[in-house]
Coordinates of C-alpha atoms in Angstrom, one line a residue:
M1 CA -18.9 -16.0 -4.6
G2 CA -20.3 -15.2 -1.2
Q3 CA -19.4 -12.4 1.2
I4 CA -15.9 -12.5 2.7
N5 CA -15.1 -12.1 6.4
T6 CA -13.7 -8.6 6.8
E7 CA -14.1 -8.4 10.5
G8 CA -11.4 -6.2 12.0
F9 CA -10.3 -4.8 8.6
S10 CA -11.4 -1.3 9.2
E11 CA -9.7 -1.2 12.7
R12 CA -6.5 -2.6 11.1
L13 CA -6.5 0.2 8.6
L14 CA -7.1 2.9 11.2
D15 CA -4.2 1.5 13.3
A16 CA -1.9 1.4 10.3
A17 CA -2.8 4.9 9.3
G18 CA -1.9 6.1 12.7
E19 CA 1.5 4.4 12.5
I20 CA 2.1 6.0 9.1
G21 CA 1.1 9.4 10.5
I22 CA -1.9 10.1 8.4
E23 CA -5.6 10.8 9.1
L24 CA -8.0 8.2 7.9
S25 CA -11.7 8.6 8.7
V26 CA -13.8 5.6 9.6
Q27 CA -15.9 6.2 6.5
N28 CA -12.8 6.0 4.3
A29 CA -11.5 2.9 6.1
D30 CA -14.9 1.2 5.5
K31 CA -14.7 2.3 1.8
L32 CA -11.2 0.7 1.5
V33 CA -12.6 -2.5 3.0
E34 CA -15.4 -2.4 0.4
Y35 CA -12.8 -2.0 -2.3
V36 CA -11.0 -5.1 -1.0
S37 CA -14.2 -7.1 -1.1
L38 CA -14.9 -6.0 -4.6
L39 CA -11.4 -6.8 -5.7
Y40 CA -11.6 -10.2 -4.1
R41 CA -14.9 -11.1 -5.9
W42 CA -13.7 -9.9 -9.3
N43 CA -10.3 -11.6 -8.8
S44 CA -11.7 -15.1 -8.8
T45 CA -12.9 -14.5 -12.4
Y46 CA -10.5 -11.9 -13.9
N47 CA -7.2 -12.7 -12.2
L48 CA -6.5 -9.0 -11.3
T49 CA -3.9 -9.8 -8.7
A50 CA -1.8 -12.8 -7.7
I51 CA -2.8 -12.2 -4.1
R52 CA -5.9 -14.3 -3.3
D53 CA -6.4 -13.9 0.4
P54 CA -8.4 -10.7 1.3
K55 CA -6.3 -10.1 4.5
E56 CA -3.2 -10.2 2.4
M57 CA -4.8 -7.8 -0.1
L58 CA -5.4 -5.4 2.8
E59 CA -1.8 -5.7 4.1
R60 CA 0.2 -5.9 0.9
H61 CA -2.0 -3.7 -1.4
I62 CA -4.0 -1.2 0.7
I63 CA -1.6 -0.4 3.5
D64 CA 1.3 -0.3 1.1
S65 CA -0.6 2.2 -1.0
L66 CA -1.4 4.4 2.1
S67 CA 2.3 4.6 2.8
V68 CA 2.8 7.3 0.1
V69 CA -0.1 9.5 1.3
P70 CA 2.3 12.0 3.2
F71 CA 4.1 12.7 -0.1
I72 CA 1.2 13.4 -2.3
T73 CA 1.0 17.2 -2.9
E74 CA -0.3 17.6 -6.4
S75 CA -3.9 18.1 -7.4
E76 CA -3.6 16.1 -10.6
I77 CA -1.9 12.7 -10.7
M78 CA -1.5 9.9 -13.2
D79 CA -1.2 6.3 -11.9
V80 CA 0.6 4.3 -14.6
G81 CA 0.3 0.5 -14.8
T82 CA -2.3 0.8 -12.0
G83 CA -3.5 -2.8 -12.4
P84 CA -6.6 -3.1 -10.1
G85 CA -6.1 0.5 -9.0
L86 CA -3.0 0.6 -6.8
P87 CA -2.2 3.1 -5.4
G88 CA -4.7 5.2 -7.4
I89 CA -8.0 4.1 -5.8
P90 CA -6.8 4.4 -2.2
L91 CA -5.3 7.8 -3.0
A92 CA -8.4 9.0 -4.8
L93 CA -10.4 8.2 -1.7
L94 CA -8.1 10.1 0.6
F95 CA -7.7 13.1 -1.8
P96 CA -11.3 13.8 -3.0
N97 CA -10.3 17.3 -4.3
S98 CA -7.5 15.9 -6.5
Q99 CA -8.0 14.3 -9.9
F100 CA -6.5 10.9 -10.6
T101 CA -6.0 9.3 -14.1
L102 CA -5.6 5.5 -13.9
V103 CA -3.9 4.0 -16.8
D104 CA -3.5 0.3 -17.7
S105 CA -3.3 -1.7 -21.0
N106 CA -5.3 -4.7 -19.6
I107 CA -8.9 -4.4 -20.5
K108 CA -10.1 -6.6 -17.7
K109 CA -8.3 -4.4 -15.2
T110 CA -9.7 -1.2 -16.6
R111 CA -13.2 -2.6 -16.6
F112 CA -12.8 -3.4 -12.9
L113 CA -11.5 0.1 -12.3
T114 CA -14.5 1.6 -13.9
Q115 CA -16.8 -0.5 -11.8
A116 CA -14.8 0.2 -8.6
A117 CA -15.1 3.9 -9.2
I118 CA -18.9 3.6 -9.6
T119 CA -19.3 1.3 -6.6
L120 CA -17.2 3.5 -4.3
G121 CA -18.7 6.8 -5.6
L122 CA -15.4 8.2 -6.7
K123 CA -16.0 11.1 -9.0
N124 CA -12.3 12.1 -9.2
I125 CA -11.1 9.2 -11.3
E126 CA -10.6 8.9 -15.0
V127 CA -9.8 5.4 -16.3
L128 CA -7.8 5.0 -19.5
H129 CA -7.4 1.7 -21.3
T130 CA -4.2 2.4 -23.2
R131 CA -0.4 2.1 -23.2
I132 CA 1.6 5.0 -21.7
E133 CA 3.5 5.4 -25.0
K134 CA 0.3 6.5 -26.7
L135 CA -0.1 9.4 -24.3
A136 CA 3.3 11.0 -24.9
G137 CA 2.9 14.6 -26.0
K138 CA -0.9 14.4 -25.6
R139 CA -1.5 14.4 -21.9
F140 CA 0.6 16.2 -19.2
F141 CA 0.6 15.8 -15.4
P142 CA 2.4 17.5 -12.6
A143 CA 2.9 14.1 -10.9
I144 CA 3.0 10.5 -12.2
I145 CA 3.1 7.6 -9.8
S146 CA 3.7 3.9 -10.3
R147 CA 3.8 0.9 -8.0
A148 CA 5.7 -2.2 -9.2
F149 CA 5.3 -1.0 -12.8
T150 CA 8.8 -1.2 -14.2
A151 CA 12.5 -0.3 -13.5
A152 CA 13.0 3.3 -12.6
E153 CA 14.9 4.1 -15.8
N154 CA 12.1 2.6 -17.9
F155 CA 9.6 4.5 -15.9
A156 CA 11.4 7.7 -16.5
S157 CA 11.8 7.2 -20.3
L158 CA 8.2 6.0 -20.7
C159 CA 6.5 8.6 -18.5
G160 CA 8.8 11.5 -18.7
P161 CA 7.2 12.8 -21.9
C162 CA 3.9 13.1 -20.0
L163 CA 5.4 15.3 -17.2
S164 CA 4.3 18.9 -16.9
E165 CA 7.0 21.6 -16.5
N166 CA 8.7 21.0 -13.1
G167 CA 6.7 17.8 -12.8
K168 CA 7.9 14.7 -10.9
L169 CA 7.8 11.0 -11.1
L170 CA 7.0 9.0 -8.0
A171 CA 8.2 5.3 -8.1
M172 CA 7.2 3.0 -5.3
K173 CA 10.0 0.5 -4.9
G174 CA 11.4 -2.2 -2.6
S175 CA 15.0 -2.4 -1.5
E176 CA 16.7 -2.2 -5.0
V177 CA 17.0 1.5 -5.0
E178 CA 20.8 1.8 -5.2
N179 CA 21.0 -0.3 -8.3
E180 CA 18.2 1.6 -10.0
A181 CA 19.8 5.0 -9.1
S182 CA 22.9 4.1 -11.0
A183 CA 20.9 3.1 -14.1
L184 CA 19.0 6.3 -14.5
S185 CA 19.8 8.2 -17.7
S186 CA 21.4 11.7 -17.6
E187 CA 18.1 13.2 -18.6
Y188 CA 16.7 12.6 -15.2
V189 CA 17.8 13.0 -11.6
Y190 CA 16.7 11.7 -8.2
Q191 CA 15.2 14.5 -6.2
D192 CA 14.8 12.3 -3.2
V193 CA 14.8 8.7 -2.0
I194 CA 12.4 8.2 0.9
K195 CA 12.1 5.2 3.1
L196 CA 8.5 4.4 3.5
T197 CA 6.7 3.3 6.7
V198 CA 4.6 0.3 5.9
P199 CA 3.1 -1.2 9.1
G200 CA 3.2 -5.0 9.1
C201 CA 5.7 -5.2 6.2
D202 CA 9.2 -6.5 7.0
A203 CA 10.7 -5.8 3.6
Q204 CA 12.1 -2.4 2.9
R205 CA 9.9 0.0 0.8
H206 CA 11.0 3.2 -0.8
L207 CA 9.6 6.1 -2.8
L208 CA 11.9 7.4 -5.5
I209 CA 11.2 11.0 -6.6
I210 CA 12.6 11.6 -10.0
E211 CA 12.7 14.9 -12.0
K212 CA 13.9 16.0 -15.4
A213 CA 17.5 17.2 -15.2
K214 CA 17.9 21.0 -15.4
T215 CA 19.5 22.2 -18.6
S216 CA 21.7 25.3 -18.6
N217 CA 21.0 27.9 -21.2

């Protein structure tokens, strides 16, 4: 497959970052466009995402992933069900001093992730081809993020065993937050529900921050 037309992509990312309220260097904007190009090329063969148009990938994948940047504070984060690296790869680019573990059970997607990390020169990414259940009790993280992975209650039950003490779960969601809040088990509590700013997206986007419930001694 030939080169795609990415004219204006970097400028669009820089504008969107300004609307979100984050700093994005021209170099990182160009890297994100390079990631879109790589995803587009691999997608024709490996079916990594249902979105086929590179401009839509930019809008619906990259800018959506950038919307959580203001709320990333931990230096070690696991991205569960990352698919082709969303939001893990954009976050790894913007937080070069933090470590990101990208987990997916689809071998085609983890192969792409490995190649993307090499192509983009990302040294702060670990790719794991596994199911999250197999990591329970073996790996622990202060923050675990997911984007369109599963319902919040399932996310908590699956990933909670991998949380460090006082760790938190970050669930990127649409407008269904009220229904999900009522379904959360008593072992977990919502620490916050944040409405995200996603330039160019008319639908509501939220970040649910979930913690383990405190137990009294």
